[in-house]
Coordinates of C-alpha atoms in Angstrom, one line a residue:
M1 CA -85.5 58.2 -41.3
D2 CA -89.0 56.7 -41.0
I3 CA -89.6 54.6 -37.9
K4 CA -90.6 51.7 -40.1
D5 CA -87.1 51.6 -41.4
T6 CA -85.8 50.9 -37.9
A7 CA -88.2 48.0 -37.2
R8 CA -89.3 44.6 -38.6
P9 CA -91.8 41.9 -37.5
L10 CA -90.6 40.0 -34.5
D11 CA -89.8 36.5 -35.8
G12 CA -86.9 34.1 -35.9
A13 CA -85.5 35.7 -39.0
G14 CA -85.6 39.0 -37.3
V15 CA -83.8 37.7 -34.2
S16 CA -81.0 36.2 -36.3
A17 CA -80.7 39.4 -38.3
F18 CA -80.5 41.4 -35.1
L19 CA -77.7 39.1 -33.8
R20 CA -75.7 39.6 -37.0
S21 CA -76.1 43.4 -36.8
L22 CA -74.2 43.4 -33.5
P23 CA -70.4 44.1 -33.4
A24 CA -69.8 40.7 -31.7
R25 CA -71.6 37.5 -31.0
P26 CA -73.0 38.0 -27.5
L27 CA -72.2 35.5 -24.7
L28 CA -75.2 37.0 -22.9
L29 CA -78.3 38.3 -24.7
G30 CA -80.5 40.2 -22.2
L31 CA -84.2 40.4 -22.8
G32 CA -85.7 42.9 -20.4
E33 CA -89.2 43.0 -18.9
A34 CA -90.9 46.4 -18.8
R35 CA -93.2 44.8 -16.3
H36 CA -93.3 41.4 -14.5
F37 CA -96.2 38.9 -15.0
V38 CA -97.1 39.8 -18.6
G39 CA -98.1 36.5 -20.1
E40 CA -97.6 37.5 -23.7
L41 CA -94.0 38.7 -23.1
G42 CA -93.3 35.3 -21.6
E43 CA -94.7 33.6 -24.6
V44 CA -92.6 35.8 -26.9
R45 CA -89.5 35.1 -24.8
N46 CA -90.1 31.3 -25.2
E47 CA -90.4 31.7 -29.0
I48 CA -87.1 33.7 -29.1
F49 CA -85.3 31.1 -26.9
R50 CA -86.5 28.2 -29.0
H51 CA -85.2 29.9 -32.1
L52 CA -81.9 30.7 -30.4
V53 CA -81.4 27.1 -29.4
E54 CA -82.4 25.6 -32.7
H55 CA -80.7 28.1 -35.0
E56 CA -78.1 30.1 -33.1
G57 CA -76.4 27.5 -30.8
Y58 CA -77.7 28.9 -27.5
R59 CA -77.7 26.3 -24.7
S60 CA -78.5 28.2 -21.5
F61 CA -81.3 30.3 -20.1
A62 CA -81.1 32.5 -17.0
I63 CA -83.9 34.3 -15.2
E64 CA -84.3 36.8 -12.4
S65 CA -85.0 34.2 -9.8
D66 CA -83.3 32.7 -6.7
C67 CA -79.9 31.2 -7.9
L68 CA -80.1 28.4 -5.4
M69 CA -83.7 27.5 -6.1
G70 CA -82.7 27.5 -9.8
L71 CA -80.6 24.4 -9.1
V72 CA -83.8 22.4 -8.7
V73 CA -84.9 23.4 -12.2
D74 CA -81.5 22.7 -13.7
D75 CA -81.4 19.3 -12.2
Y76 CA -84.8 18.4 -13.5
I77 CA -84.0 19.7 -17.0
R78 CA -80.8 17.9 -17.2
T79 CA -81.7 14.6 -15.5
G80 CA -85.5 14.4 -15.2
V81 CA -85.3 14.1 -11.4
G82 CA -88.5 15.2 -9.7
T83 CA -91.7 16.3 -11.3
L84 CA -92.7 19.4 -13.2
D85 CA -95.2 20.3 -10.4
H86 CA -92.5 20.0 -7.8
V87 CA -90.0 22.0 -9.9
M88 CA -92.5 24.9 -10.5
E89 CA -93.2 25.1 -6.7
H90 CA -89.7 24.8 -5.4
G91 CA -87.5 26.0 -8.3
F92 CA -88.6 29.7 -8.6
S93 CA -88.8 32.7 -6.3
H94 CA -90.8 35.9 -6.6
G95 CA -93.9 34.0 -7.6
F96 CA -92.5 33.1 -11.0
G97 CA -93.3 29.4 -10.6
A98 CA -97.0 30.2 -11.2
S99 CA -96.3 31.7 -14.6
P100 CA -97.7 29.5 -17.4
A101 CA -94.9 30.7 -19.7
N102 CA -92.3 29.6 -17.2
R103 CA -94.0 26.2 -16.9
E104 CA -94.0 25.8 -20.7
L105 CA -90.4 26.8 -20.9
V106 CA -89.3 24.2 -18.3
R107 CA -91.4 21.5 -20.0
W108 CA -89.9 22.3 -23.4
M109 CA -86.3 22.4 -22.1
R110 CA -86.7 19.0 -20.5
A111 CA -88.2 17.5 -23.7
Y112 CA -85.3 19.0 -25.7
N113 CA -82.8 17.4 -23.4
E114 CA -84.5 14.0 -23.6
E115 CA -83.8 14.0 -27.4
H116 CA -80.3 15.7 -27.5
D117 CA -76.9 14.8 -26.2
E118 CA -75.8 18.4 -25.8
K119 CA -77.9 19.5 -22.8
L120 CA -79.7 22.8 -22.1
R121 CA -78.9 24.5 -18.8
F122 CA -81.2 26.6 -16.6
F123 CA -79.9 29.3 -14.1
G124 CA -81.5 31.6 -11.6
F125 CA -79.2 34.6 -11.2
D126 CA -80.9 36.6 -8.5
G127 CA -79.8 36.2 -4.9
P128 CA -82.0 34.5 -2.3
L129 CA -83.6 37.9 -1.7
E130 CA -86.9 39.8 -1.7
Y131 CA -86.8 43.1 0.1
W132 CA -85.4 41.1 3.0
A133 CA -82.9 38.2 2.6
A134 CA -82.8 34.5 3.3
S135 CA -80.5 32.8 5.8
P136 CA -77.1 32.0 4.5
R137 CA -77.4 28.5 5.9
Q138 CA -78.0 26.6 2.6
A139 CA -75.1 28.3 0.9
L140 CA -72.6 28.0 3.8
T141 CA -73.4 24.5 4.8
A142 CA -73.4 23.3 1.1
L143 CA -70.0 25.0 0.5
H144 CA -68.6 23.5 3.7
S145 CA -69.8 20.0 2.7
L146 CA -68.3 20.2 -0.8
L147 CA -65.0 21.2 0.8
D148 CA -65.3 18.6 3.5
G149 CA -62.0 17.4 4.8
P150 CA -59.2 18.4 7.2
L151 CA -58.8 21.8 5.7
S152 CA -62.5 22.8 5.8
G153 CA -62.7 21.4 9.3
A154 CA -59.8 23.7 10.3
V155 CA -61.8 26.7 9.2
V156 CA -65.0 25.7 11.1
T157 CA -66.7 22.5 12.2
G158 CA -70.2 21.8 11.0
E159 CA -71.4 21.9 14.6
T160 CA -69.9 25.4 15.1
L161 CA -71.4 26.6 11.8
D162 CA -74.8 25.4 12.8
T163 CA -74.6 27.1 16.2
L164 CA -73.5 30.4 14.7
L165 CA -76.3 30.3 12.1
G166 CA -79.0 29.7 14.7
P167 CA -82.7 29.6 13.7
D168 CA -83.3 30.6 10.1
D169 CA -86.2 32.8 11.0
R170 CA -83.7 35.2 12.7
W171 CA -82.3 35.9 9.3
S172 CA -85.4 35.9 7.1
N173 CA -87.5 38.2 9.3
E174 CA -89.5 40.3 6.9
A175 CA -89.7 43.2 9.4
T176 CA -86.1 43.9 8.7
A177 CA -87.1 45.4 5.4
M178 CA -88.4 48.5 7.1
D179 CA -86.7 48.2 10.5
P180 CA -83.0 47.8 10.5
S181 CA -82.9 47.4 14.3
Q182 CA -84.4 43.9 13.8
S183 CA -81.6 42.7 11.5
I184 CA -78.9 40.4 13.0
G185 CA -76.6 41.3 10.1
R186 CA -74.1 43.1 12.4
S187 CA -74.3 40.7 15.4
A188 CA -71.1 39.0 16.7
E189 CA -72.3 35.7 15.0
A190 CA -72.9 37.4 11.7
R191 CA -69.5 39.1 11.7
R192 CA -67.8 35.8 12.4
L193 CA -69.8 34.1 9.7
R194 CA -68.5 36.7 7.2
L195 CA -65.0 35.8 8.1
I196 CA -65.8 32.1 7.8
A197 CA -67.4 32.6 4.4
D198 CA -64.3 34.4 3.2
E199 CA -62.1 31.7 4.4
L200 CA -64.2 29.0 2.8
A201 CA -64.2 30.9 -0.5
A202 CA -60.4 31.2 -0.3
L203 CA -60.1 27.5 0.5
L204 CA -62.2 26.7 -2.6
E205 CA -59.5 28.3 -4.7
T206 CA -56.9 26.0 -3.2
Q207 CA -59.0 22.9 -3.7
A208 CA -60.5 23.7 -7.1
P209 CA -58.2 21.3 -9.1
Q210 CA -59.4 18.3 -7.2
L211 CA -63.1 19.0 -7.6
A212 CA -65.2 17.7 -10.5
A213 CA -66.4 20.5 -12.8
D214 CA -70.0 20.3 -11.6
D215 CA -68.9 20.3 -7.9
R216 CA -66.5 23.2 -8.5
Q217 CA -69.2 25.3 -10.3
R218 CA -71.7 24.6 -7.5
A219 CA -69.1 25.4 -4.8
E220 CA -68.4 28.7 -6.6
L221 CA -72.1 29.5 -6.6
Y222 CA -72.4 28.7 -2.9
A223 CA -69.4 30.9 -2.1
R224 CA -70.7 33.8 -4.1
T225 CA -74.1 33.5 -2.5
A226 CA -72.9 33.0 1.1
T227 CA -70.6 36.1 1.0
G228 CA -73.2 38.1 -0.9
L229 CA -76.0 37.3 1.5
L230 CA -73.9 38.1 4.6
R231 CA -72.8 41.3 3.1
Y232 CA -76.5 42.1 2.3
H233 CA -77.5 41.3 5.8
Y234 CA -74.8 43.6 7.2
W235 CA -76.3 46.5 5.3
M236 CA -79.8 45.4 6.3
A237 CA -78.8 46.4 9.8
D238 CA -77.7 49.9 8.6
A239 CA -79.9 52.8 9.7
S240 CA -78.3 55.5 7.5
P241 CA -80.1 57.2 4.6
A242 CA -77.8 55.3 2.2
R243 CA -79.3 52.0 3.3
W244 CA -81.6 51.2 0.3
T245 CA -79.2 52.6 -2.3
R246 CA -76.5 50.3 -0.9
L247 CA -78.9 47.3 -0.8
S248 CA -80.1 47.8 -4.3
A249 CA -76.5 48.1 -5.6
L250 CA -75.5 44.9 -3.7
R251 CA -78.3 42.9 -5.2
D252 CA -77.4 43.9 -8.7
A253 CA -73.7 43.2 -8.0
M254 CA -74.7 39.7 -6.9
M255 CA -76.8 39.3 -10.1
A256 CA -73.8 40.4 -12.2
A257 CA -71.4 37.9 -10.6
N258 CA -73.9 35.1 -11.3
L259 CA -74.3 36.3 -14.9
R260 CA -70.5 36.2 -15.5
A261 CA -70.6 32.6 -14.3
V262 CA -73.5 31.9 -16.7
A263 CA -71.5 33.4 -19.6
E264 CA -68.9 30.6 -19.1
H265 CA -71.5 28.2 -20.4
G266 CA -71.6 29.8 -23.8
P267 CA -74.4 32.0 -25.3
A268 CA -77.3 32.4 -23.0
L269 CA -80.6 34.2 -23.1
V270 CA -81.1 36.3 -19.9
F271 CA -84.6 37.3 -18.8
A272 CA -85.2 40.0 -16.1
S273 CA -86.5 43.5 -15.5
N274 CA -85.3 46.2 -17.8
L275 CA -84.0 47.9 -14.7
H276 CA -81.6 45.1 -14.0
L277 CA -80.4 44.5 -17.5
Q278 CA -80.0 48.0 -18.9
R279 CA -76.5 49.4 -19.4
N280 CA -77.1 52.7 -17.6
K281 CA -77.9 53.4 -14.0
S282 CA -81.2 52.2 -12.6
V283 CA -83.5 54.8 -11.1
M284 CA -86.5 54.0 -9.0
P285 CA -88.9 56.2 -7.0
F286 CA -88.6 55.4 -3.3
G287 CA -90.7 57.2 -0.7
D288 CA -90.2 60.9 -1.0
G289 CA -87.0 60.4 -3.0
R290 CA -85.5 58.0 -5.5
L291 CA -82.8 55.4 -5.6
E292 CA -80.0 55.3 -8.2
W293 CA -77.5 52.4 -8.6
W294 CA -75.6 50.7 -11.3
S295 CA -77.6 47.8 -12.8
A296 CA -76.4 44.2 -13.2
G297 CA -76.4 44.8 -17.0
A298 CA -74.1 47.9 -16.6
I299 CA -71.7 45.9 -14.4
T300 CA -71.8 42.9 -16.7
A301 CA -71.1 45.1 -19.7
T302 CA -68.0 46.5 -18.1
H303 CA -66.6 42.9 -18.0
L304 CA -68.0 41.5 -21.2
G305 CA -68.0 44.6 -23.4
D306 CA -69.6 43.8 -26.8
R307 CA -70.2 40.2 -25.7
Y308 CA -73.2 41.5 -23.7
A309 CA -76.2 42.7 -25.7
F310 CA -79.5 44.1 -24.4
L311 CA -83.0 44.0 -25.8
A312 CA -85.4 46.1 -23.8
S313 CA -89.1 45.4 -23.9
A314 CA -91.8 48.0 -24.2
F315 CA -95.6 47.9 -24.5
G316 CA -98.2 50.0 -26.2
A317 CA -101.7 49.7 -24.7
T318 CA -101.6 47.9 -21.4
G319 CA -105.2 47.4 -20.5
D320 CA -106.7 50.9 -20.5
D321 CA -103.3 52.6 -20.2
T322 CA -102.5 53.9 -23.7
P323 CA -99.3 55.8 -24.3
P324 CA -99.6 59.4 -25.6
P325 CA -98.6 59.7 -29.3
D326 CA -95.5 61.8 -28.6
T327 CA -93.9 59.2 -26.3
V328 CA -91.5 56.4 -27.6
E329 CA -94.2 53.8 -27.0
G330 CA -96.8 56.0 -28.7
I331 CA -94.6 56.4 -31.7
L332 CA -93.9 52.7 -31.9
S333 CA -97.6 52.0 -31.7
M334 CA -97.9 53.3 -35.2
L335 CA -95.9 50.4 -36.5
P336 CA -98.1 47.9 -38.6
W337 CA -97.1 44.8 -36.6
D338 CA -98.5 43.6 -33.2
R339 CA -95.0 42.4 -32.3
S340 CA -91.9 44.3 -33.5
L341 CA -88.2 44.1 -33.2
V342 CA -86.7 47.6 -33.3
D343 CA -83.2 48.9 -33.8
A344 CA -83.0 51.2 -30.7
R345 CA -80.1 53.4 -32.0
G346 CA -81.8 53.9 -35.3
L347 CA -85.0 54.7 -33.5
A348 CA -83.1 57.4 -31.5
Q349 CA -82.1 59.0 -34.8
A350 CA -85.6 58.7 -36.3
V351 CA -87.6 60.3 -33.5
T352 CA -87.3 64.0 -32.4
K353 CA -87.5 64.8 -28.7
P354 CA -90.1 62.3 -27.7
A355 CA -91.8 62.9 -24.3
P356 CA -91.3 60.5 -21.4
R357 CA -94.2 58.2 -20.8
V358 CA -95.9 58.4 -17.5
S359 CA -97.8 55.2 -17.0
R360 CA -100.8 54.8 -14.6
D361 CA -99.4 51.3 -13.9
F362 CA -96.8 51.8 -11.2
A363 CA -95.3 48.4 -12.0
Y364 CA -94.5 49.4 -15.7
F365 CA -91.2 51.0 -16.4
P366 CA -91.4 53.1 -19.6
L367 CA -88.5 53.5 -22.0
D368 CA -86.4 56.5 -21.2
P369 CA -86.1 58.4 -24.5
A370 CA -82.7 59.8 -23.3
Q371 CA -81.2 56.3 -23.0
L372 CA -82.2 54.8 -26.4
D373 CA -78.6 54.8 -27.5
M374 CA -77.7 52.6 -24.5
I375 CA -80.0 49.8 -25.8
D376 CA -79.3 47.4 -28.7
G377 CA -82.9 46.7 -29.6
V378 CA -86.5 46.9 -28.4
V379 CA -89.0 44.1 -28.4
F380 CA -92.3 46.1 -28.7
L381 CA -95.7 44.6 -28.1
K382 CA -98.5 46.9 -29.3
R383 CA -101.2 45.5 -26.9
V384 CA -100.9 43.4 -23.9
L385 CA -103.2 42.1 -21.2
M386 CA -102.1 42.2 -17.5
S387 CA -101.7 38.7 -16.0
A388 CA -101.4 40.0 -12.4

């Protein structure tokens, strides 16, 4: 099989043909990033999402960004509350609010909703995390407020909750990333807050029938986030060699739980690192060793099966970093199109023992030739410029 037989130009017709080649219509279509902050990939993503909305019935978009900050974007897109500048500053984590492609996406989604009764939705699906973690205050207090009443007061009063949480900077101390002794995740207050979060999450189940749909969904998000953050903080205080493997796995488990909630809103495009969306284990160099953990995509696929699909992205020349011709990216660079949509399993049959690519760009994660059969398709950009 020639590699040209496995690929076609990346356009709307190609995206629709790809969807129809899948064994089932996906509830979640993952589009992976081989590297963050690549402007051209963001533009391609926007084109794909617009086509999915206008021709394939997609109504939701999810991104690897703070799930609580994402509520700011969703409110703006649905109601117009706030300004675009405010939303880009306060609705994204990881620096993604500075992306011109993200700004254009939010602008377009708001303009679409102004003209249509069936509204588009926006979701962040990462936890409130960097290498350290935020205070659980926002999630816990918002959950307590939504469950306000005699029952929630029996679990904990607002005053007690505030006292146990203490100053937020105790939780968000960046030094905890490298020094577990500075974490308060195993303090007496944190241990009690974990029990309170569990009790409030259980209380939510008992009160769910009386909550409006939007309130219930937000309460469920707050419950997932509060319990996830407190669990993450607990392991931030761990000094064993398993610490970062555990933290990486917990982060992706939080992502997967949020993705399952996104799937309840119908077909959605999900945009995040290839490492988070792939079906196989994620592997990343770390110090003198490496970390291995099950990705959010792998966890999600165990729940959704064929209703989860994954398009990895890959690049040819990135600045002055050109892939060798015997790598997957080098082989794909022979395609006649600048932007291609590739059948990954067909590609696996068409190429013979490609070499792994070793990129000079530490932030680029090359395609693993041994894992092509775990990918549904590849969005390949022959040449890209680095935005950051």
